[in-house]
mmCIF file of C-alpha atoms in Angstrom:
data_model
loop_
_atom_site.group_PDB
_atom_site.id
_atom_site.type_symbol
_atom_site.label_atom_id
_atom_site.label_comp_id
_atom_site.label_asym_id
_atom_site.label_seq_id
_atom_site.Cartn_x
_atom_site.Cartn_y
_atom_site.Cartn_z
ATOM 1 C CA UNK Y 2 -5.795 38.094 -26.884
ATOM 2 C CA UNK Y 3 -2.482 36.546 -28.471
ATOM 3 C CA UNK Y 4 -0.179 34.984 -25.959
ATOM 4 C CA UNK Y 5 3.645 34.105 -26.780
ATOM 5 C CA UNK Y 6 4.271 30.432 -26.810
ATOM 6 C CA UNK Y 7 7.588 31.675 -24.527
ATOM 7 C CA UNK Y 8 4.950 32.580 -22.020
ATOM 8 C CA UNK Y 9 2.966 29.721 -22.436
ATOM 9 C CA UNK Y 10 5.821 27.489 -21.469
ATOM 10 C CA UNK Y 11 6.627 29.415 -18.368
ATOM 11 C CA UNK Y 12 3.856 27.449 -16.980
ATOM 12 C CA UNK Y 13 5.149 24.239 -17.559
ATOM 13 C CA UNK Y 14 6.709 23.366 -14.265
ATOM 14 C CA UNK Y 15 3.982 24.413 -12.572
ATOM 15 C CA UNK Y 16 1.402 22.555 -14.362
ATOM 16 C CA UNK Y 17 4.010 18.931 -13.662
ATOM 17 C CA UNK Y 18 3.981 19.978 -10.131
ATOM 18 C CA UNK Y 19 0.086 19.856 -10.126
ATOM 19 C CA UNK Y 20 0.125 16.539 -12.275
ATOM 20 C CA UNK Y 21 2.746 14.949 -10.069
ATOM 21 C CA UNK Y 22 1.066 15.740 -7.034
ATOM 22 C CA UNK Y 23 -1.923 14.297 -8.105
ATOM 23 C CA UNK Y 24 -1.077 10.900 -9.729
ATOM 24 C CA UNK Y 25 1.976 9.850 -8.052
ATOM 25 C CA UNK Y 26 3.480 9.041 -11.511
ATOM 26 C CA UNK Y 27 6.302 10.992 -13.360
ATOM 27 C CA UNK Y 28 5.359 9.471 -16.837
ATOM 28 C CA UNK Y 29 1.936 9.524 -16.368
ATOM 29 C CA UNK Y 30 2.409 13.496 -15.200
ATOM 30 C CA UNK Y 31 4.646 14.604 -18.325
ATOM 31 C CA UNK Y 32 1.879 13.139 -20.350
ATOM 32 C CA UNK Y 33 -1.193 14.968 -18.633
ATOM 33 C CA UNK Y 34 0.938 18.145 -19.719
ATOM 34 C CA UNK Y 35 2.004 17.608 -23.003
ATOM 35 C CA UNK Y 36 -1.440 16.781 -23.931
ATOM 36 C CA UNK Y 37 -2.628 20.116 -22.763
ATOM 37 C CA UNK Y 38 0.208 21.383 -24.233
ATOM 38 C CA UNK Y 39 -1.051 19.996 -27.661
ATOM 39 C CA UNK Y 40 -5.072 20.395 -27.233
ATOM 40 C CA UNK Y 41 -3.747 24.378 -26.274
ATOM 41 C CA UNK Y 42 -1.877 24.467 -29.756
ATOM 42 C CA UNK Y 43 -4.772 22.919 -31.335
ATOM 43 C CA UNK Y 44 -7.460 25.735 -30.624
ATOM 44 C CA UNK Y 45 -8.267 28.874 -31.057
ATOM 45 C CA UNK Y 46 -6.713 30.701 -27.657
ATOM 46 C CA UNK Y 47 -7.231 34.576 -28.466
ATOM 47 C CA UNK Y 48 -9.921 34.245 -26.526
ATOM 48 C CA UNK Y 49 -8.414 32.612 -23.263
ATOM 49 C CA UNK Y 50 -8.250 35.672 -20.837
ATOM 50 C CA UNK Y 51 -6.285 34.075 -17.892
ATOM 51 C CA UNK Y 52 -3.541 30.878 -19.840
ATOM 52 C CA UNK Y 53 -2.054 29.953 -16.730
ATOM 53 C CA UNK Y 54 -6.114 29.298 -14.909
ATOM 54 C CA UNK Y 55 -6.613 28.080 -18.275
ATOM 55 C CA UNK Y 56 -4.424 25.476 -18.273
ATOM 56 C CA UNK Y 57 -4.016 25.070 -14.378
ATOM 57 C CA UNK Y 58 -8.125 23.702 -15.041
ATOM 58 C CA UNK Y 59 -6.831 21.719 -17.751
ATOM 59 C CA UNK Y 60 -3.989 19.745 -16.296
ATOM 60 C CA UNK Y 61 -6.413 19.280 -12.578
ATOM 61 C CA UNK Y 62 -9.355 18.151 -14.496
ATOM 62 C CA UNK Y 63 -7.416 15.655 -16.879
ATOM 63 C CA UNK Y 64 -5.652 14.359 -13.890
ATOM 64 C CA UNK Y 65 -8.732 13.620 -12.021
ATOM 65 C CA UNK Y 66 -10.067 11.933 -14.766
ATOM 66 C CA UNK Y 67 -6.982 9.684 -14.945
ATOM 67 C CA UNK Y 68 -6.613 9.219 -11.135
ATOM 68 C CA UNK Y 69 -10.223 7.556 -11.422
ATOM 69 C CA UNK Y 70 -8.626 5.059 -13.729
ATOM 70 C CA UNK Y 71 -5.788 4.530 -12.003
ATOM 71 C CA UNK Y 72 -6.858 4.057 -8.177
ATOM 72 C CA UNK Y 73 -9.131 1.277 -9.900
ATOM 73 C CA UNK Y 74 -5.886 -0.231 -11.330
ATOM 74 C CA UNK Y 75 -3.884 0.284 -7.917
ATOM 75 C CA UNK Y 76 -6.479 -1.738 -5.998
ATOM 76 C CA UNK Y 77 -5.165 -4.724 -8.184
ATOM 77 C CA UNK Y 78 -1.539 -3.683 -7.734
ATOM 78 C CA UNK Y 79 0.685 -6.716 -6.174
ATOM 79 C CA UNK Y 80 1.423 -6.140 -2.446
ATOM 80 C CA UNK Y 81 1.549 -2.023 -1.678
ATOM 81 C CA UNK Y 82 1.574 0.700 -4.343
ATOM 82 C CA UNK Y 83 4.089 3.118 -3.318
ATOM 83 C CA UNK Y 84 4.703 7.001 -5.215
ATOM 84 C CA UNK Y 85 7.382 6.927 -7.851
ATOM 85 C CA UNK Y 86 10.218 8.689 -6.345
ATOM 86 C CA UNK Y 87 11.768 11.560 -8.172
ATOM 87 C CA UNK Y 88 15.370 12.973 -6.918
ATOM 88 C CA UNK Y 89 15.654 16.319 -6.406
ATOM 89 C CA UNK Y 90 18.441 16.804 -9.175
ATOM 90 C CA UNK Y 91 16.630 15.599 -11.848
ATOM 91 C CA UNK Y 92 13.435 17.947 -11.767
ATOM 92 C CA UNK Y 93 14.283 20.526 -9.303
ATOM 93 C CA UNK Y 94 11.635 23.133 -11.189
ATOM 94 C CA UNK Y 95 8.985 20.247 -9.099
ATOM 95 C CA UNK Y 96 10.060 21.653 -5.754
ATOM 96 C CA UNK Y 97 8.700 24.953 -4.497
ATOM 97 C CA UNK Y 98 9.170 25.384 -0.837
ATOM 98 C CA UNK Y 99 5.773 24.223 0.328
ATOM 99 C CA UNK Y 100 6.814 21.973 3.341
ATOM 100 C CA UNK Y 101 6.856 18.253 2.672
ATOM 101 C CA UNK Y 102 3.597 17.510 0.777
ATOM 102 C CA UNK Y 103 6.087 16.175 -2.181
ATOM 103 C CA UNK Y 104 7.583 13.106 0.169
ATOM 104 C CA UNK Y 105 7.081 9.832 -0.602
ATOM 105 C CA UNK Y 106 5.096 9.118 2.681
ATOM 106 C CA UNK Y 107 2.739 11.891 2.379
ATOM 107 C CA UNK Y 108 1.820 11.408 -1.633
ATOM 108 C CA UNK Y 109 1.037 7.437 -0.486
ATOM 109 C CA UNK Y 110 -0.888 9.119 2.181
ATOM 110 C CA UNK Y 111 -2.610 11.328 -0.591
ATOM 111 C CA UNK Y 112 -4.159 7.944 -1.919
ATOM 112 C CA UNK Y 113 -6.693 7.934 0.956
ATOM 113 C CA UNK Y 114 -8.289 10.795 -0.416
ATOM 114 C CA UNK Y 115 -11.001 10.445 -3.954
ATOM 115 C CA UNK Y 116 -9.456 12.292 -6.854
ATOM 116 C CA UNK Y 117 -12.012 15.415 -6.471
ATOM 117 C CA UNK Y 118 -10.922 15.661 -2.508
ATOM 118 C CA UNK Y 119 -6.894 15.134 -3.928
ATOM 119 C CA UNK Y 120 -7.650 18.195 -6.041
ATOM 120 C CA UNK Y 121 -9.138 20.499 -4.178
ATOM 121 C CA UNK Y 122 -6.674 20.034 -1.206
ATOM 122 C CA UNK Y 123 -3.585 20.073 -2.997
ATOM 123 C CA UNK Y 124 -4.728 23.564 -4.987
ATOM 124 C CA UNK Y 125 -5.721 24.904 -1.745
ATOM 125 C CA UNK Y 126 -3.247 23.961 0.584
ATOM 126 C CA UNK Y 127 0.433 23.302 -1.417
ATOM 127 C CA UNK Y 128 -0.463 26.104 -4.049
ATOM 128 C CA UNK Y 129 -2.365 28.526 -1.698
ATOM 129 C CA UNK Y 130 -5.213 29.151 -4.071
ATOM 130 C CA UNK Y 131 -8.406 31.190 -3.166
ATOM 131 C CA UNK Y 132 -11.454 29.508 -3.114
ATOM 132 C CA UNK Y 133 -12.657 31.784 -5.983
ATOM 133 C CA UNK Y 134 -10.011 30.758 -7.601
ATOM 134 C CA UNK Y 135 -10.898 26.677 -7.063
ATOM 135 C CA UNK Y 136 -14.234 27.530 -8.453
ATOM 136 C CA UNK Y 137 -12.714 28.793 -11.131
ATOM 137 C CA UNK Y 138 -10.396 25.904 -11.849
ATOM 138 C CA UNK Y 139 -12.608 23.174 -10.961
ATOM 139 C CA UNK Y 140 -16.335 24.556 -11.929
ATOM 140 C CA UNK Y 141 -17.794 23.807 -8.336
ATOM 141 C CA UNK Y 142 -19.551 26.261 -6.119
ATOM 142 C CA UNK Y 143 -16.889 27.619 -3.281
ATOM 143 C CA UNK Y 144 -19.092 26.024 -0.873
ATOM 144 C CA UNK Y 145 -18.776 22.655 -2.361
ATOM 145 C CA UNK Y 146 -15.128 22.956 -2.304
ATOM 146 C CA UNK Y 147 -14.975 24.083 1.371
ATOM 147 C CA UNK Y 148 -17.038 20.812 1.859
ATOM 148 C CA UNK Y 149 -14.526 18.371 -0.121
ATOM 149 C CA UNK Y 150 -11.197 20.249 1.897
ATOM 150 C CA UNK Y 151 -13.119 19.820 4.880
ATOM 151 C CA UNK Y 152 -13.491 16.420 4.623
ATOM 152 C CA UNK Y 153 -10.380 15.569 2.958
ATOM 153 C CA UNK Y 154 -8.710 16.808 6.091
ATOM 154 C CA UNK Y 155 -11.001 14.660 8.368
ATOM 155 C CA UNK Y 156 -9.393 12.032 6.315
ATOM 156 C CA UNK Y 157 -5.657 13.148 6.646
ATOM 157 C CA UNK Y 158 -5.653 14.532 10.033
ATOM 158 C CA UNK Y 159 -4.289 11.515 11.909
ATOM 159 C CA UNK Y 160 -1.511 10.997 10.293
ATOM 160 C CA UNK Y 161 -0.862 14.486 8.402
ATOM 161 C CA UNK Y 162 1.396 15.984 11.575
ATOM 162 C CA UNK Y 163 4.000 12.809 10.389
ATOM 163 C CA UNK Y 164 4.643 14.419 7.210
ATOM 164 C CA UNK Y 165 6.270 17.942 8.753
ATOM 165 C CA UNK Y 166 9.815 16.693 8.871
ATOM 166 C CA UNK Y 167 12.865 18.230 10.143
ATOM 167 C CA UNK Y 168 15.913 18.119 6.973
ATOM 168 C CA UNK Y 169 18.762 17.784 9.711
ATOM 169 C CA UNK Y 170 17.289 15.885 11.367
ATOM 170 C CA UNK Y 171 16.278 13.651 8.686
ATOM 171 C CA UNK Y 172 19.621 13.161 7.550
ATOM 172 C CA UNK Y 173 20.832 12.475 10.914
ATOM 173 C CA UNK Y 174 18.575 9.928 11.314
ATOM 174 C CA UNK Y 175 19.355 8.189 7.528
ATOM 175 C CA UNK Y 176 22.756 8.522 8.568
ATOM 176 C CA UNK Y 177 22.236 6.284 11.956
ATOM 177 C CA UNK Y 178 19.756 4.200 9.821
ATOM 178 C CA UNK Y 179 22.765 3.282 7.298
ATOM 179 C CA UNK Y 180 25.446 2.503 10.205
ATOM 180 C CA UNK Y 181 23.117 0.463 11.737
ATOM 181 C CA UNK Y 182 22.129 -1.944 8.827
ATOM 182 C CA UNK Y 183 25.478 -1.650 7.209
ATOM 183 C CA UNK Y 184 26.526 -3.538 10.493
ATOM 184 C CA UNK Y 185 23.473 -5.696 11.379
ATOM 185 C CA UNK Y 186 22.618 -3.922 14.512
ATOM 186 C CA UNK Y 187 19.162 -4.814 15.098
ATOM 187 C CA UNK Y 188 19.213 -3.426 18.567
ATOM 188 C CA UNK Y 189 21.012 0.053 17.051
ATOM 189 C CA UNK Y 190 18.015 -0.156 14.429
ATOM 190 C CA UNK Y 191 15.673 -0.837 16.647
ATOM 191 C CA UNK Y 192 16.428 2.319 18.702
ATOM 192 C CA UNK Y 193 15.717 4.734 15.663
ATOM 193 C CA UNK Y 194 12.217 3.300 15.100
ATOM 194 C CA UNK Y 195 9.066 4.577 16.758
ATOM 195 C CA UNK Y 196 7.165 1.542 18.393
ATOM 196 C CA UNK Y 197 3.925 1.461 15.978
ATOM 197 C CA UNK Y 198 6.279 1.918 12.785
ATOM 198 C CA UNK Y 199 5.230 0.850 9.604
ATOM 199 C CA UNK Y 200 6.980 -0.519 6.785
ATOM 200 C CA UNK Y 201 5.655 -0.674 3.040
ATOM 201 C CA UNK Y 202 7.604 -2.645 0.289
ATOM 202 C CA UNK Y 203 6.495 -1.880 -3.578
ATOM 203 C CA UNK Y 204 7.966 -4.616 -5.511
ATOM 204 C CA UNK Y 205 5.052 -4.670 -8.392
ATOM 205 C CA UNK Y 206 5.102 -8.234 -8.419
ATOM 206 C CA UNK Y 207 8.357 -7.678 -10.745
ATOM 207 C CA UNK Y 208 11.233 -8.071 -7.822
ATOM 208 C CA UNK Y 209 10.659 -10.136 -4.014
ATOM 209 C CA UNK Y 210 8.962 -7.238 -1.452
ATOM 210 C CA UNK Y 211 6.451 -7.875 1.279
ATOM 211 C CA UNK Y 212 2.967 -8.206 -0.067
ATOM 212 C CA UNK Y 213 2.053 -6.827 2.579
ATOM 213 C CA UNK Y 214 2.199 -3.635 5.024
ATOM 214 C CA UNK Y 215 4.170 -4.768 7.999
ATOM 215 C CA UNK Y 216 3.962 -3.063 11.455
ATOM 216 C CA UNK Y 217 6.002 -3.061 14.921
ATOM 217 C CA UNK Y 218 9.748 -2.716 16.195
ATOM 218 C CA UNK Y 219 10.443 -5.923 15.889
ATOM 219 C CA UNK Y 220 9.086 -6.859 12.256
ATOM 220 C CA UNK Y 221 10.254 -4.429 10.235
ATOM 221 C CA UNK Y 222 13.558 -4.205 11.564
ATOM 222 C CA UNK Y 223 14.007 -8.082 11.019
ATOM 223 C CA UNK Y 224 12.654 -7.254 7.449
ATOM 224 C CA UNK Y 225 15.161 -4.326 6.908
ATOM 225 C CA UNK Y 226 18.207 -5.796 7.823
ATOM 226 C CA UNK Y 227 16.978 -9.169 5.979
ATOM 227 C CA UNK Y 228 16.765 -7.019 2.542
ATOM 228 C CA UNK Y 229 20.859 -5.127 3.576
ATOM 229 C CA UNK Y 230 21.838 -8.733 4.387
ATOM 230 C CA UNK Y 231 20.896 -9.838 0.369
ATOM 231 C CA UNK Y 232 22.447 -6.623 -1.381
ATOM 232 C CA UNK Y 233 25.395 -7.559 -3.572
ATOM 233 C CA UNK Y 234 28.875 -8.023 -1.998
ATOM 234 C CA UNK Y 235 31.792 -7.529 -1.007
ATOM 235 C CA UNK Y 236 30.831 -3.691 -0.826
ATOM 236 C CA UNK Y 237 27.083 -2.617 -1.417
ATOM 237 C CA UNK Y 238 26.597 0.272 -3.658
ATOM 238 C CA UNK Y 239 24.815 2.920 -2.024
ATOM 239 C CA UNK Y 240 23.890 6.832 -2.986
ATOM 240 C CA UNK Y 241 22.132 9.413 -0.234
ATOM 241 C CA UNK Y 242 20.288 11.432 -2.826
ATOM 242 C CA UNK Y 243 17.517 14.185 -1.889
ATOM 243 C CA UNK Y 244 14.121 12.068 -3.096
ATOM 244 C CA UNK Y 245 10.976 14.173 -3.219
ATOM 245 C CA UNK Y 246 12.199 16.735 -0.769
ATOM 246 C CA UNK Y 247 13.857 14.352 1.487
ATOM 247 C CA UNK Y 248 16.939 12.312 2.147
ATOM 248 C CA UNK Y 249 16.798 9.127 0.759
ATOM 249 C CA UNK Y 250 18.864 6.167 0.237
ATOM 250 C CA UNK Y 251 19.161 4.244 -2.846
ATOM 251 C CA UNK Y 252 21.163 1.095 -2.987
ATOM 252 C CA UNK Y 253 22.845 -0.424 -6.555
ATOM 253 C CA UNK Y 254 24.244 -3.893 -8.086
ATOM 254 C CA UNK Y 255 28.001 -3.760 -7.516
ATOM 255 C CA UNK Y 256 28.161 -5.211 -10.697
ATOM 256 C CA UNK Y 257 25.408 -3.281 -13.618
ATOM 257 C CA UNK Y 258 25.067 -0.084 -11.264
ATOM 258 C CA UNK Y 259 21.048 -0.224 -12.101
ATOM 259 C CA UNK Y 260 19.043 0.564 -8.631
ATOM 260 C CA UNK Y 261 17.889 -2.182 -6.328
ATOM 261 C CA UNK Y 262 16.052 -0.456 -4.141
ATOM 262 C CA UNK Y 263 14.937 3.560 -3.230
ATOM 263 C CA UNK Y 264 14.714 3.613 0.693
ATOM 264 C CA UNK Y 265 12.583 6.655 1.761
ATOM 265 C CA UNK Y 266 11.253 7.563 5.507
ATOM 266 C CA UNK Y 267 9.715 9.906 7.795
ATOM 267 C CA UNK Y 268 10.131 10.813 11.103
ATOM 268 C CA UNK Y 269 7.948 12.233 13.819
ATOM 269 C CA UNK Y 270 10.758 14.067 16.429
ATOM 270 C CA UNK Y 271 13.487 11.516 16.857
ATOM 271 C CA UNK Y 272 12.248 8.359 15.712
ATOM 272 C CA UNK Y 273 11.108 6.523 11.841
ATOM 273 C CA UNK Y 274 7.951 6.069 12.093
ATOM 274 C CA UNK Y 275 7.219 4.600 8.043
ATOM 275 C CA UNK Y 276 9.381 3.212 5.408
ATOM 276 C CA UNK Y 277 8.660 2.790 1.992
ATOM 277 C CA UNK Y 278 11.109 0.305 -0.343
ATOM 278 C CA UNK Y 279 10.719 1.114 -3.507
ATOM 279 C CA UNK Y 280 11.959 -1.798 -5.608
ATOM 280 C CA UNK Y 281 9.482 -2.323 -8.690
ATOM 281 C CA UNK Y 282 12.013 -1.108 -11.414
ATOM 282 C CA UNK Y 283 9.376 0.403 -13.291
ATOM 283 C CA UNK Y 284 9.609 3.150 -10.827
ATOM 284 C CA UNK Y 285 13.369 3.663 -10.114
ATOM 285 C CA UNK Y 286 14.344 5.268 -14.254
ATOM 286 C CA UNK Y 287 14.970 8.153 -12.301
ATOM 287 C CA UNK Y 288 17.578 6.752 -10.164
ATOM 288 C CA UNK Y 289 21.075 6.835 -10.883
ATOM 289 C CA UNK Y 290 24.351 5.828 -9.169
ATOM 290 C CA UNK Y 291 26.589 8.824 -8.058
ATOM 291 C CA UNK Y 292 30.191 7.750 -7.981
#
């Protein structure tokens, strides 16, 4: 069959939002595709009777082969590797309405998970595919994919009922969060925070951030309003962009306008229960100041 490159192409954002999902990496996810992209221009394709399976397998496979590189890289990663965050603007063909499995707290969950078990239950659950159709995609007997969802949600089930935020609510919350360490309220702070919340700071060994997770009330709030306290003066320079899906805030040098820091959260009801500073600046390109 002969397929118009047009039509190819149709299937670009789709096959990012797979790679994204996967590796956590914008770069790393434009490459997966392009290669494809290339290897599909490269070959003889009049025989391909489904493109978009096609080069759904393509894109999955190459990313799991690449996630097995770099989870062994990440476990030598200074202090806590954290997603790359991507604002909403700037890729919004990334974001189908599929809850909140693109947040920054639920793709650094995603890392629990081997990069067969990532696969299999982000084709089946954020892109509602059949299990025929993971077969398919993944050459594995439907019962062997049933087995690797199954036990990547023995994996995420703890934690996975975090990651199904409320937007308003979200932004309420961002919006107290910002008052409070605008001001230095560490009891005001404290109030927003559920009691076991955790705090993870991605620095890359390039800027100062915790080496290491930090967990309680008390701790991270000391830690959060320590980092505000630093941020250039007399005014900080501050954006609330939409990050992944979510309300985020990113904060600036008064002086260059380059990002400092992306702030991202969730929530569970009415309180934070994880933060993730994002401050290696390897992984804020994406960010820029709004004013």
């Amino acid at each position: 069959m002969t397929t118009q490159l047009s039509d190819i192409f149709e299937h670009r954002p789709l096959l990012f939002a797979i790679a994204y999902r996967m590796i956590g990496e914008q770069q790393e996810a434009e490459d997966i595709v392009q290669d494809v992209y290339t290897s599909w221009l490269e070959m003889d394709t009049n025989r391909v009777e489904q493109p978009r399976h096609y080069l759904m397998r393509a894109v999955t496979n190459r990313s799991i082969n690449r996630l097995k590189v770099l989870q062994r890289q990440r476990e030598l990663y200074i202090g806590p590797w954290v997603p790359e965050p991507i604002t909403d603007t700037a890729l919004p063909e990334i974001f189908p309405d599929t809850g909140n499995d693109l947040s920054i707290g639920f793709l650094f969950l995603l890392e629990k998970l081997n990069p067969l078990e990532r696969a299999v239950f982000l084709l089946r659950e954020s892109f509602d595919l059949s299990y025929k159709e993971l077969e398919a995609i993944l050459d594995i007997p439907e019962s062997t994919c049933r087995q690797h969802l199954h036990r990547a949600k023995e994996k995420l089930q703890k934690d996975k009922k975090r990651f199904e935020s409320d937007v308003p609510r979200h932004q309420q919350l961002l919006e107290a969060f910002i008052v409070a360490c605008m001001n230095q309220d560490q009891d005001k702070l404290i109030s927003l925070l559920k009691e076991d919340i955790s705090f993870y700071g991605d620095g890359g060994g390039k800027v100062s951030s915790a080496t290491k997770p930090l967990f309680g009330r008390d701790v991270v709030s000391r830690m959060v309003l320590g980092l505000f306290s630093k941020v250039p003066v007399p005014t900080p320079l501050y954006n609330v962009l939409m990050v992944n899906g979510l309300p985020a805030l990113a904060l600036f040098d008064a002086i260059t306008r380059e990002p400092i820091t992306c702030m991202c959260f969730e929530h569970e009801g009415e309180a934070i229960v994880s933060f993730y500073f994002i401050r290696n600046p390897d992984k804020l390109k994406n960010i820029r100041y709004q004013g």
